[in-house]
Coordinates of C-alpha atoms in Angstrom, one line a residue:
Chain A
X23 CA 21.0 3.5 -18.1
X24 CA 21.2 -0.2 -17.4
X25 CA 18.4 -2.2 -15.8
X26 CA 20.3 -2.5 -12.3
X27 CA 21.7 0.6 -11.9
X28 CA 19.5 3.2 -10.0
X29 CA 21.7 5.8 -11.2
X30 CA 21.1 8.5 -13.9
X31 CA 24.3 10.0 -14.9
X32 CA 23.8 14.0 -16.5
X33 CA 24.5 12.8 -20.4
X34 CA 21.6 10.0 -19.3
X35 CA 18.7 12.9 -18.5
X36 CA 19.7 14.8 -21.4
X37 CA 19.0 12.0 -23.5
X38 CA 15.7 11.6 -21.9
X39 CA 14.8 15.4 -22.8
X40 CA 16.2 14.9 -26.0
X41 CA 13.4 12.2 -26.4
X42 CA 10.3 14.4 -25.2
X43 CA 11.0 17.3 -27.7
X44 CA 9.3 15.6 -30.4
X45 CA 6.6 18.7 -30.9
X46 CA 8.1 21.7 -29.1
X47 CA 11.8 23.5 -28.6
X48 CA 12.1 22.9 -25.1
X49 CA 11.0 19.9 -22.8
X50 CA 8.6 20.5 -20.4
X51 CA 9.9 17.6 -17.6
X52 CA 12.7 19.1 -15.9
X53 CA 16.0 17.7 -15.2
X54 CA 14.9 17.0 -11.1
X55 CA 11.4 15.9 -12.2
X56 CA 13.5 13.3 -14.4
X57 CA 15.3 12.3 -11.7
X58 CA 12.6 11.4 -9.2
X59 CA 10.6 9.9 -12.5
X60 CA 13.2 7.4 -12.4
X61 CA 13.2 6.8 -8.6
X62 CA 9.4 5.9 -9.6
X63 CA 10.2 3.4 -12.7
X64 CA 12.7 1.5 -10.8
X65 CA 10.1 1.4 -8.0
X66 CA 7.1 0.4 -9.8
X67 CA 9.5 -2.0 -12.2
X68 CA 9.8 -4.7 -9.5
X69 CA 11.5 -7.1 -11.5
X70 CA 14.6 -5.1 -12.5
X71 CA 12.8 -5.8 -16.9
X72 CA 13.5 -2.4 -18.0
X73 CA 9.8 -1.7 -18.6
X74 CA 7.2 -2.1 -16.0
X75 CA 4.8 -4.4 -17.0
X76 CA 1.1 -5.0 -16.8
X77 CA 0.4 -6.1 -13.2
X78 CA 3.3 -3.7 -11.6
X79 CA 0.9 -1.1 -13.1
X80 CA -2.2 -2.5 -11.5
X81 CA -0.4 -3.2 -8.5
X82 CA -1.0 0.1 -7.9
X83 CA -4.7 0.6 -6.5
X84 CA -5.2 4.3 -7.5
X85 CA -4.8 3.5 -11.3
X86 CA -6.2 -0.5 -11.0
X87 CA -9.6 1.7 -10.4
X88 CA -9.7 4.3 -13.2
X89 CA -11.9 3.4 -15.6
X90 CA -9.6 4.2 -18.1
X91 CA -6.9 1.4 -16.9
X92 CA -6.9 -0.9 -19.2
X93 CA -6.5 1.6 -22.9
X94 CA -3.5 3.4 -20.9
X95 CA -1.8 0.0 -20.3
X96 CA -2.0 -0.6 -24.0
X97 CA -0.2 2.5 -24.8
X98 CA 2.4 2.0 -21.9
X99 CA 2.9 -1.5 -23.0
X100 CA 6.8 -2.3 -22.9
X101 CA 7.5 1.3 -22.8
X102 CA 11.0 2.1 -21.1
X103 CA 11.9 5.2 -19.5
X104 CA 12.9 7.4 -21.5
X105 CA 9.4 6.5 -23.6
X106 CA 7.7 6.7 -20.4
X107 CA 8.9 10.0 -19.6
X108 CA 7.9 11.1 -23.1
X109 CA 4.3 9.7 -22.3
X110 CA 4.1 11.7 -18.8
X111 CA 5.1 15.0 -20.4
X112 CA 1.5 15.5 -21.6
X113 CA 1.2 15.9 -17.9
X114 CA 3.4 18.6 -16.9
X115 CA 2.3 22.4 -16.1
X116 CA 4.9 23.4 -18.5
X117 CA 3.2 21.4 -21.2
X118 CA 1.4 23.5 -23.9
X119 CA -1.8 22.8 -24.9
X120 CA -1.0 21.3 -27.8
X121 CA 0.6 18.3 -26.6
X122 CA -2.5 17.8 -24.1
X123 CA -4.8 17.4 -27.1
X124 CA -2.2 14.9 -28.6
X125 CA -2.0 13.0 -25.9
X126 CA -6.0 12.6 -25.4
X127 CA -6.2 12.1 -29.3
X128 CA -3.6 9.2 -29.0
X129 CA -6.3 7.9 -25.9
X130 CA -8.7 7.5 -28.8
X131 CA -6.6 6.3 -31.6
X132 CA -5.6 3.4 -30.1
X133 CA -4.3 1.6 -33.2
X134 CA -2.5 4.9 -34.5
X135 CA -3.6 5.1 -37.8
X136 CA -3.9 9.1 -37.2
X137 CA -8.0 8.6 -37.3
X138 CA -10.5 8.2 -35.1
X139 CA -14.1 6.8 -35.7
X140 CA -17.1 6.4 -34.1
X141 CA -16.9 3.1 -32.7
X142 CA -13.2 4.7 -31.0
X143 CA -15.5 7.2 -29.2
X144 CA -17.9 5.2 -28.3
X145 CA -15.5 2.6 -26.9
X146 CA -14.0 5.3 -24.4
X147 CA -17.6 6.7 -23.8
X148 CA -18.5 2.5 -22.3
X149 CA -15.3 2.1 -20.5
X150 CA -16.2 5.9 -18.7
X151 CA -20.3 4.4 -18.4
X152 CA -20.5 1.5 -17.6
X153 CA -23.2 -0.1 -17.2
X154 CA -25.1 3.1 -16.1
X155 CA -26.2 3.7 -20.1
X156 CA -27.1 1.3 -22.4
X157 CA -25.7 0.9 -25.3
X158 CA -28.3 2.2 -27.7
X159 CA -28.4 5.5 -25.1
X160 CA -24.6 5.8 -25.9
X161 CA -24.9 5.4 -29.9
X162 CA -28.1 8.0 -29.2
X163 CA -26.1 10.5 -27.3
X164 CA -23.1 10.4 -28.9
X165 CA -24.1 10.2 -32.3
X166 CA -26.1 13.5 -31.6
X167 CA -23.6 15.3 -30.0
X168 CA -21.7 14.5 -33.2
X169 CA -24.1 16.0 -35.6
X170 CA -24.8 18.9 -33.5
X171 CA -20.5 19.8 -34.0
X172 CA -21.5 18.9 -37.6
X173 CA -19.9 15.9 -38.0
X174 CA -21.6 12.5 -38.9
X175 CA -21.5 8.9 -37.4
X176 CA -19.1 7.8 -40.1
X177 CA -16.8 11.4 -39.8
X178 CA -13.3 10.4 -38.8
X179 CA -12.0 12.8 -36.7
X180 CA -8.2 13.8 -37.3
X181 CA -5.8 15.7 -34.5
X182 CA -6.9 19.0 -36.6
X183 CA -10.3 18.3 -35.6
X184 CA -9.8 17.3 -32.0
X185 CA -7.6 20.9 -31.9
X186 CA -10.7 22.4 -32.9
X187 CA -13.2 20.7 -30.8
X188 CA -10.7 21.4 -27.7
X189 CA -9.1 24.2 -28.0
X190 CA -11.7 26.1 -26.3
X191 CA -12.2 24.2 -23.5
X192 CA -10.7 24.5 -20.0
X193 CA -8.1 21.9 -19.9
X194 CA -7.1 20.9 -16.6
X195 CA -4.6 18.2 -17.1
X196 CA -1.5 18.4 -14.9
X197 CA -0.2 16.3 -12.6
X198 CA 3.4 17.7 -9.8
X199 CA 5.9 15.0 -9.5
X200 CA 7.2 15.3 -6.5
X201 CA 10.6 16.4 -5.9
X202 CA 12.4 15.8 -3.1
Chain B
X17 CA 5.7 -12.3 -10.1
X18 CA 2.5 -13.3 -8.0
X19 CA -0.5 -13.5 -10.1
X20 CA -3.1 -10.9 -8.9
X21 CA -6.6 -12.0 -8.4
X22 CA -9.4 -10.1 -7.3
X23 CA -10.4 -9.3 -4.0
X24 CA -13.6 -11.1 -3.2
X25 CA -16.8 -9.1 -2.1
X26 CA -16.8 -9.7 1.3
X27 CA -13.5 -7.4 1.8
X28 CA -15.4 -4.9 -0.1
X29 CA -17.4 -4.4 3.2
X30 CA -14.7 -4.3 5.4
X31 CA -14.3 -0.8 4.0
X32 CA -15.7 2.7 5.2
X33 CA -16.3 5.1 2.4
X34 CA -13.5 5.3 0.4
X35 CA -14.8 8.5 -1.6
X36 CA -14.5 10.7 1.3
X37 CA -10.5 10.5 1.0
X38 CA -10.0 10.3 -2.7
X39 CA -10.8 13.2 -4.8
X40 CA -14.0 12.7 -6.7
X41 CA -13.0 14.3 -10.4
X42 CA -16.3 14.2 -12.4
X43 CA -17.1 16.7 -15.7
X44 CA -18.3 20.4 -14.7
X45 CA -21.4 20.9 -13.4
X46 CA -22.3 23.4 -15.8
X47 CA -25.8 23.4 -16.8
X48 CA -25.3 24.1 -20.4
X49 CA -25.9 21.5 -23.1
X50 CA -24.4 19.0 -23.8
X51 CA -21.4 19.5 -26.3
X52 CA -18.9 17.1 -28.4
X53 CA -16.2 18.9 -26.6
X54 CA -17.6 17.7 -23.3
X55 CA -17.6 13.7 -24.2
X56 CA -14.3 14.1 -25.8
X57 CA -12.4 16.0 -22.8
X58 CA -11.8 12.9 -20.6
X59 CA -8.9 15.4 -18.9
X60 CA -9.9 14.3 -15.3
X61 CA -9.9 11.0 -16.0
X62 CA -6.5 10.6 -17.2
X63 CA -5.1 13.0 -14.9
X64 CA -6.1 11.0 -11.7
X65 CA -4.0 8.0 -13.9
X66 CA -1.5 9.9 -14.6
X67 CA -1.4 11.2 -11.1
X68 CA -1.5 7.6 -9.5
X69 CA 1.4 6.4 -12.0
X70 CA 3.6 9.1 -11.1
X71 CA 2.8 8.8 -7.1
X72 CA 0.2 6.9 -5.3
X73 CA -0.7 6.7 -1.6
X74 CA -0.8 2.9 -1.0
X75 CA 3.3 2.0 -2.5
X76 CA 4.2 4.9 -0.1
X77 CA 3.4 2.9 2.9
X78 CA 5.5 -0.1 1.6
X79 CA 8.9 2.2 1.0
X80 CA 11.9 1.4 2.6
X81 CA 13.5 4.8 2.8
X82 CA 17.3 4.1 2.5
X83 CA 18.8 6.1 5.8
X84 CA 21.5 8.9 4.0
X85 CA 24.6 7.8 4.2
X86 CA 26.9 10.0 6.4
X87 CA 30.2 8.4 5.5
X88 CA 31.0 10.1 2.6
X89 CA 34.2 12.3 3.4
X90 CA 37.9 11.7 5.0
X91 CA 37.2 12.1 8.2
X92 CA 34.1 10.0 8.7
X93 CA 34.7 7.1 6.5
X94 CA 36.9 5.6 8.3
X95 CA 34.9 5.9 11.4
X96 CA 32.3 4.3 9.9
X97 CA 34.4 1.3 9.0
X98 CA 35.8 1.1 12.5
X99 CA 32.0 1.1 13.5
X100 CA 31.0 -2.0 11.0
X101 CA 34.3 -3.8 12.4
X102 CA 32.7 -3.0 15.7
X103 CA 29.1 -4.3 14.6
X104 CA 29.8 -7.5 12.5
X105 CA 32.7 -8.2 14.7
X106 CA 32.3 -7.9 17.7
X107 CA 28.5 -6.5 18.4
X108 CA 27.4 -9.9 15.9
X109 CA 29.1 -12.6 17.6
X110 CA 28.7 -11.7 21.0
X111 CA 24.3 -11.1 20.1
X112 CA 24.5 -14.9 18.4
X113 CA 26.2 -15.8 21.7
X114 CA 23.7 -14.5 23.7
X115 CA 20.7 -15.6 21.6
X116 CA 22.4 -19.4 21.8
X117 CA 21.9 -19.1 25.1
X118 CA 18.9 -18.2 26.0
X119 CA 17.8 -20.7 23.3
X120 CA 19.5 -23.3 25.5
X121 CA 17.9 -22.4 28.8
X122 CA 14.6 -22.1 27.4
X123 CA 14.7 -25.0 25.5
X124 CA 16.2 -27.2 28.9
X125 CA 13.3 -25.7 30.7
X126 CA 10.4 -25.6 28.1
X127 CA 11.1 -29.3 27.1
X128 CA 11.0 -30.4 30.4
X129 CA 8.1 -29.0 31.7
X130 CA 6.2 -29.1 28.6
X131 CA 6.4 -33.1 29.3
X132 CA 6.9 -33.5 32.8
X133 CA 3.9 -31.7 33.6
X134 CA 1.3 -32.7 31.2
X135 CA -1.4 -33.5 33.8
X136 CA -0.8 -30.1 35.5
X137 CA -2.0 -28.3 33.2
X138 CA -2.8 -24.9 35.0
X139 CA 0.6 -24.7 36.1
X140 CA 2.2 -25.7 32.6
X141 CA 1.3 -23.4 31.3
X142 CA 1.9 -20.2 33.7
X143 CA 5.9 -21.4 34.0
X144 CA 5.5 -22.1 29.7
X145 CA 4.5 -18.2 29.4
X146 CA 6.8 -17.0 31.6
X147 CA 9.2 -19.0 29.4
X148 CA 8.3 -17.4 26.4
X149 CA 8.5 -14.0 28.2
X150 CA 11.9 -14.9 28.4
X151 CA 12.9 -16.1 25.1
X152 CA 11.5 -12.8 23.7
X153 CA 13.4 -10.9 26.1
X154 CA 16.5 -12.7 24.9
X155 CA 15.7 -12.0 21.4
X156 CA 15.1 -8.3 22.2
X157 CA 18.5 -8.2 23.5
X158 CA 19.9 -10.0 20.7
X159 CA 19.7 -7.1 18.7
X160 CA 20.3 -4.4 21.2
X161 CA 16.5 -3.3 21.5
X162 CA 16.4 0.0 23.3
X163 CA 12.1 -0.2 24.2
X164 CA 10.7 2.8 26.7
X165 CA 7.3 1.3 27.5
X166 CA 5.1 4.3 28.4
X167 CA 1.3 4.1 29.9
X168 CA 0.0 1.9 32.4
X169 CA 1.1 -2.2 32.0
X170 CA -1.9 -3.8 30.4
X171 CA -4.0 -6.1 33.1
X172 CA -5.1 -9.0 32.3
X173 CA -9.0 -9.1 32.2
X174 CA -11.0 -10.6 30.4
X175 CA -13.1 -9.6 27.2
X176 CA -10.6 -7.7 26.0
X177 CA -8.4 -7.8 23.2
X178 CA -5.2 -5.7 21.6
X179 CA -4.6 -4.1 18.7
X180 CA -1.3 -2.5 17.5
X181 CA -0.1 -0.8 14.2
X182 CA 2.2 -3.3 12.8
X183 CA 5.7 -2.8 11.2
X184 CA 8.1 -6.2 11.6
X185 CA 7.1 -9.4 13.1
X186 CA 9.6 -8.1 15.8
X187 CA 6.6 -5.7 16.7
X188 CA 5.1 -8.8 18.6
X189 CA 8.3 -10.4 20.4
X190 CA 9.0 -6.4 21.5
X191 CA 5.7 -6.5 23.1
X192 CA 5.6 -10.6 24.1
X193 CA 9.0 -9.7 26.1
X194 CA 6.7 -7.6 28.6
X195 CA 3.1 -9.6 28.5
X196 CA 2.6 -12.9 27.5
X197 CA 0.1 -12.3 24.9
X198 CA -1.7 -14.4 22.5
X199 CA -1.6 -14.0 19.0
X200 CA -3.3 -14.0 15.4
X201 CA -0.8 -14.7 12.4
X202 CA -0.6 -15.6 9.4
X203 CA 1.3 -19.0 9.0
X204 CA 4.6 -18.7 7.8
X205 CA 6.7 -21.3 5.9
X206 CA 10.4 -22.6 7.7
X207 CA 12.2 -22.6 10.9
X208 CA 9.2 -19.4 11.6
X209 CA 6.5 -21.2 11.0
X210 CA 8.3 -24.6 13.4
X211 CA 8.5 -22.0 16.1
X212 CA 4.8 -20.9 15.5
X213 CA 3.5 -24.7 15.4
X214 CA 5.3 -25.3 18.6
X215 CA 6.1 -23.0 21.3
X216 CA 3.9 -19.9 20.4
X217 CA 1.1 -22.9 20.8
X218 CA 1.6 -22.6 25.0
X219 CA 0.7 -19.3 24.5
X220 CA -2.6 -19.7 22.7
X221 CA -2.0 -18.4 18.9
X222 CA -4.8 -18.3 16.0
X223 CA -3.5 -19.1 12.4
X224 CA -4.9 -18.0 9.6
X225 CA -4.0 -17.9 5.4
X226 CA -4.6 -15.1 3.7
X227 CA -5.1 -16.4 0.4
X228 CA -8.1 -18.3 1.6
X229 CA -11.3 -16.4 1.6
X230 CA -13.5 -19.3 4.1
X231 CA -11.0 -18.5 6.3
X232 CA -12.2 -15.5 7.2
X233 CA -15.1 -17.4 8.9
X234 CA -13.2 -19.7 10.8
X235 CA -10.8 -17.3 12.1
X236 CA -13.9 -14.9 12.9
X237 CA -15.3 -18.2 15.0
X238 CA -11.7 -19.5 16.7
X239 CA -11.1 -14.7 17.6
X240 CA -14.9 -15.4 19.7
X241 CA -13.7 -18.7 21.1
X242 CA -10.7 -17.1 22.4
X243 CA -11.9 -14.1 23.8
X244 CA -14.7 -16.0 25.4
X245 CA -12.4 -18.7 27.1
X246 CA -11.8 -18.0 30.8
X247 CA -8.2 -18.6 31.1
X248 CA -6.6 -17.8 27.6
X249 CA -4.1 -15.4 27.3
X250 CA -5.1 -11.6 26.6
X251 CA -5.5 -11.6 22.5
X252 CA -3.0 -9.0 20.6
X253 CA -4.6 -8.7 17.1
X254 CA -2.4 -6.4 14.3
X255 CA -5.7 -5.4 12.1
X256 CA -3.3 -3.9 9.6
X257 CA -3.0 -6.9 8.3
X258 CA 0.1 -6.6 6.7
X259 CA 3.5 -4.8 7.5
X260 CA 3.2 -1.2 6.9
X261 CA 6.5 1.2 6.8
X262 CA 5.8 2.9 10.2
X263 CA 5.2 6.2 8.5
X264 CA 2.1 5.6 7.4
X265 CA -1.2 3.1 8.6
X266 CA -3.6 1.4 6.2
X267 CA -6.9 0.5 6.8
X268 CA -7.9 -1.4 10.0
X269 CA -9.7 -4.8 9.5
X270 CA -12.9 -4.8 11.7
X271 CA -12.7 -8.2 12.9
X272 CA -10.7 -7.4 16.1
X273 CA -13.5 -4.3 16.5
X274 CA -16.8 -6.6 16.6
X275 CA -16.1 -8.8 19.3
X276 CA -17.9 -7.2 21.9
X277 CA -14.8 -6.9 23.9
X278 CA -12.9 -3.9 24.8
X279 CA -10.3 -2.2 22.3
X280 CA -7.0 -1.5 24.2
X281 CA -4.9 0.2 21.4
X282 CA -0.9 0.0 21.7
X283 CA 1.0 2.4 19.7
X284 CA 4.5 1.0 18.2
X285 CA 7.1 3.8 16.6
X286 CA 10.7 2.5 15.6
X287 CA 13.3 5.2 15.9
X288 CA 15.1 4.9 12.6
X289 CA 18.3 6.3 13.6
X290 CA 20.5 3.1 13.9
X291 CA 17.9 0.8 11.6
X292 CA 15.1 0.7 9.6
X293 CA 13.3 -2.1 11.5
X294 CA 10.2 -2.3 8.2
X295 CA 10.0 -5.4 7.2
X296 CA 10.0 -5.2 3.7
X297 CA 8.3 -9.1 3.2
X298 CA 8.4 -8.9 -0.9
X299 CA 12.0 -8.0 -0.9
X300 CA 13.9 -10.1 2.1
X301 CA 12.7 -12.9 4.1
X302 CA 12.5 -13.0 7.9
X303 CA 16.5 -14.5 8.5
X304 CA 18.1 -11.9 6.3
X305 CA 15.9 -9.1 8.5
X306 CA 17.3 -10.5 11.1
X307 CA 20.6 -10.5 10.7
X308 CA 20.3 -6.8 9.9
X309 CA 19.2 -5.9 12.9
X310 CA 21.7 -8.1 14.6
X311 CA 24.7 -6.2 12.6
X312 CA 22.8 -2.6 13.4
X313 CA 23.5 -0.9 16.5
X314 CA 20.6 -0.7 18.7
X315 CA 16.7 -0.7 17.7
X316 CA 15.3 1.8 19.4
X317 CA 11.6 1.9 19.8
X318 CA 8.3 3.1 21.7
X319 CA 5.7 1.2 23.3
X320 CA 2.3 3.4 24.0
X321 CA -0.4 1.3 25.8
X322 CA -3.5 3.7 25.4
X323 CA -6.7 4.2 26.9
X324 CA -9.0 1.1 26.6
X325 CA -11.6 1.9 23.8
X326 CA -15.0 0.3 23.8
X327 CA -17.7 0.4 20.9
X328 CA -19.6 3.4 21.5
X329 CA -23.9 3.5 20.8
X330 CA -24.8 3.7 17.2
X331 CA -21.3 3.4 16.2
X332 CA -20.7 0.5 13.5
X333 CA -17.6 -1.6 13.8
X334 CA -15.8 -0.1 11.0
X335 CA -16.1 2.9 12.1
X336 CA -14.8 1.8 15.5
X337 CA -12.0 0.7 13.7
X338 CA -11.2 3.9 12.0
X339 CA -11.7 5.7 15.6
X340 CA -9.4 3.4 17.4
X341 CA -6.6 3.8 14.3
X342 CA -6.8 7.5 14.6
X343 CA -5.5 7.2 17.9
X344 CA -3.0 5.0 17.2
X345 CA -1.9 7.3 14.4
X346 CA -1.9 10.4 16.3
X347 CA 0.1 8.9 19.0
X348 CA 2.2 7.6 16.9
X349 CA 3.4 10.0 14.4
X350 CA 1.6 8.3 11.6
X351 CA 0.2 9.5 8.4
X352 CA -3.4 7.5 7.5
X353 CA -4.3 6.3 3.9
X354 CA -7.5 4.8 3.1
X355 CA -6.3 1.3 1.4
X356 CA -6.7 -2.0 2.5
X357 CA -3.4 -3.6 3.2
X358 CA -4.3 -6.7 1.5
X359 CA -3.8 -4.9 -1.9
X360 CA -0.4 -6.0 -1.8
X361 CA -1.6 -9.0 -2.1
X362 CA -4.9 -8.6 -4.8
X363 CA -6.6 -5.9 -6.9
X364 CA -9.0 -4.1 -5.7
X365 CA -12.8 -5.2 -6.5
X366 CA -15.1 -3.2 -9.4
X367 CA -17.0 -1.4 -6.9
X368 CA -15.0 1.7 -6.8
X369 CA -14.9 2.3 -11.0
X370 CA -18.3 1.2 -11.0
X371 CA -19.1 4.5 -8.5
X372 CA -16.8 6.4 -10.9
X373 CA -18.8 5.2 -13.8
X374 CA -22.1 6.0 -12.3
X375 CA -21.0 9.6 -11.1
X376 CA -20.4 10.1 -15.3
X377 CA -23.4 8.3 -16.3
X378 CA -25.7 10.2 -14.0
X379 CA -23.9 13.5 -14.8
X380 CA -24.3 12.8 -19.0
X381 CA -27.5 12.0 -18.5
X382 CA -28.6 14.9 -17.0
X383 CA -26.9 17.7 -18.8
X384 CA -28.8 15.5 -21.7
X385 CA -32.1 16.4 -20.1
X386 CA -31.7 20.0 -19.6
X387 CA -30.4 20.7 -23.4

């Protein structure tokens, strides 16, 4: 799968699926969702790097606007594609919820030491604000919605814990790729 | 790689509501407290990423779509190299023979008259247009351009201007060939920019640069001047922007729309079957697209002139603009997206995560209150 070549051989894509099954038996990109995956890397990877970097992400106006922008570009930092597949599968319909959790827990642990803390949480909760609350109404609201779960402002929250707190929610999180 | 700056705020204004055309995700409007779960679950947020990494509206209307290739068996490859004998052959030379020439008798008519008649001015410059009529014509044929011109020929009155959707810079010599129309442009660097600093000067042509924001003033100014002027050329504005695939239009800039003149949209769709006539700018410069179109067989293409538009009561310009692209679009075949085309070219401003971060705030805030 060199840099200049826009074509995925079969052994190629199975390598790719090989790469997503960390957590589960079978992958949940298919082989066609691969394929036009990497019609979208090689488009978005302008300069032919193997990765797409930093501004061919925010070249993009529909991500340059999410709030969210600029802690998904440090996880897709350097990624190439089989790793960038890996990071989309979170979004597929065939993912379980399981992995959706993962993924939202890897969001907030940023430095992937497997724990996150307060100051993690309230560092998503400013980028998703704004300016709209001040900080000390952040601290306020978060910190109480933390006691109420019965954790404290020093807990550190471990995947086990987001499992819990999520598992019961309605977790909408799937994006189609088109397939042409 | 061209470093990205931010747009400034006064192309923020140039836009209509961008909310109504992208989905607004915020959390659920339950009215139940307000749990840890809820702060934690930033789902929608990172689906509308994910969802704009894996396919996004604006890089759609900058895709070349490679034709598919139909040579691919016994019987039809060799055909197809008989045909690109045919083209680079035969079709080539013969199109740069032609070109040459009408480069000649232009330039041993032009030259003279541009001289000889200085002092006449009047009539200068109705044989110079006509001139440049020509020269496009010649470049039409160059490359084989198949145009059917449908609607009435525009007349030439005053207080009015243009507009067009806008695909190649071949979209203007297509419709120069037929009326010698003025036009705005962004300056462009070799032999392009000689011809646009000479010749398309007869005509009456506004230059502007896109990277400069107090341009936008002075080019607003020299548009009024124009318009205003008794005898200049009727003014063919592309408020695009930017070259846009032809399957799609961006957002229309509203300069063209507050003028006060009237808004005679033309409607350009390019028939892919021999060529892809998108410029691509970011991936091949003007020469190269050129000579593509000079090996191709034929570019086939449509011309609508449409019903003169004029700013109705209590409309604002930008919606004006949006009205007048709908038309375009529809008459066209063309799908509309709500970006601004200069995006290629910069990020877009903080004003549209700010609305997404007050639509949280508000909505946080709020469940707070009622728990």
């Amino acid at each position: 799968m060199g840099n200049t070549s826009s074509m995925l051989t079969q052994y190629d894509i199975e390598e790719v699926q090989e790469h997503c099954n960390h957590s589960c038996l079978v992958c949940p990109v298919s082989q066609q969702e691969i394929v036009s995956l990497y019609q979208r890397f090689c488009q978005l990877d302008r300069n032919g790097g193997g990765f797409i970097r930093e501004e061919e992400f925010l070249s993009v106006p529909e991500f340059a606007v999410n709030p969210l922008s600029q802690r998904l570009l440090r996880m897709l930092d350097g990624l190439n594609f089989k790793e960038f597949v890996a990071f989309l599968s979170a979004f597929s319909s065939r993912a379980s919820l399981q992995q959706k959790i993962e993924f939202i827990f890897k969001v907030y642990d940023l430095d992937c030491n497997g724990k996150v803390a307060f100051d993690d949480m309230l560092d998503v909760l400013r980028d998703l604000t704004g300016s709209y609350i001040s900080e000390q109404q952040r601290q306020q609201v978060l910190t109480h919605v933390l006691e109420e779960a019965g954790y404290t402002k020093d807990s550190m929250l471990i995947l086990a814990d987001f499992i819990k707190i999520l598992g019961s929610s309605e977790m909408k999180m799937e994006v189609e790729v088109p397939v042409d | 790689m061209r470093k990205l700056k931010s747009s400034s705020s006064e192309m923020e204004l140039d836009r209509p509501n961008i909310e109504e055309y992208l989905p607004i995700e915020s959390i659920q409007h339950h009215h139940e407290n307000l749990r840890l779960r809820d702060l934690l679950n930033i789902s929608p947020t990172l689906t509308e990423a994910a969802g704009a990494i894996i396919d996004d509206s604006f890089t759609r209307c900058f895709k070349s779509n490679p034709p598919e290739p139909w040579n691919w068996n016994i019987y039809l490859f060799p055909q197809w190299c008989c045909g690109v004998v045919v083209r680079y052959g035969i079709l080539f030379p013969a199109r740069v023979l032609v070109l040459t020439l009408g480069w000649i008798i232009f330039l041993s008519s032009y030259i003279p008259v541009h001289f000889l008649l200085r002092g006449h001015d009047k009539r200068r410059k109705k044989i110079e247009r006509y001139l440049v009529e020509i020269i496009c014509s010649f470049f039409v044929a160059s490359w084989t351009g198949v145009v059917k011109y449908h609607g009435p020929r525009p007349s030439m009155r005053p207080k009015q201007v243009f507009v067009a959707n806008h695909t190649s810079m071949i979209d203007f010599i297509i419709l120069e060939q037929m009326t010698p129309f003025a036009v705005i442009m962004q300056k462009h660097p070799g032999w392009v920019g000689l011809l646009q600093s000479t010749i398309l000067e007869s005509v009456g042509c506004i230059w502007f640069h896109r990277s400069e924001a107090k341009d936008r003033e002075i080019v607003a100014r020299k548009l009024r001047e124009h318009v205003q002027a008794i005898d200049s050329n009727p003014l063919l504005i592309f408020p695009e922007g930017t070259c846009v695939n032809n399957n799609y239009t961006v957002m229309f800039k509203k300069g063209a729309f507050e003028l006060g003149c009237t808004v005679c949209p033309v409607a350009i769709k390019y028939n892919k079957i021999f060529v892809d006539a998108f410029w691509n700018s970011k991936k091949q410069s003007f020469t190269m697209h050129l000579l593509r179109l000079m090996t191709s067989w034929a570019v086939v293409c449509d011309v609508w002139y449409l019903e003169p538009q004029n700013l109705k009561p209590g409309e604002t310009p930008i919606e004006f603009a949006e009205r007048v692209r709908d038309i375009i679009s529809v008459r066209a075949g063309l799908k509309k997206v709500p970006w601004d085309g200069y995006l290629k070219y910069s990020r877009p401003g903080p004003k549209h995560t700010e609305r997404k971060q007050q639509s949280f705030a508000e909505s946080v805030l709020r469940r707070l209150e009622e728990s």
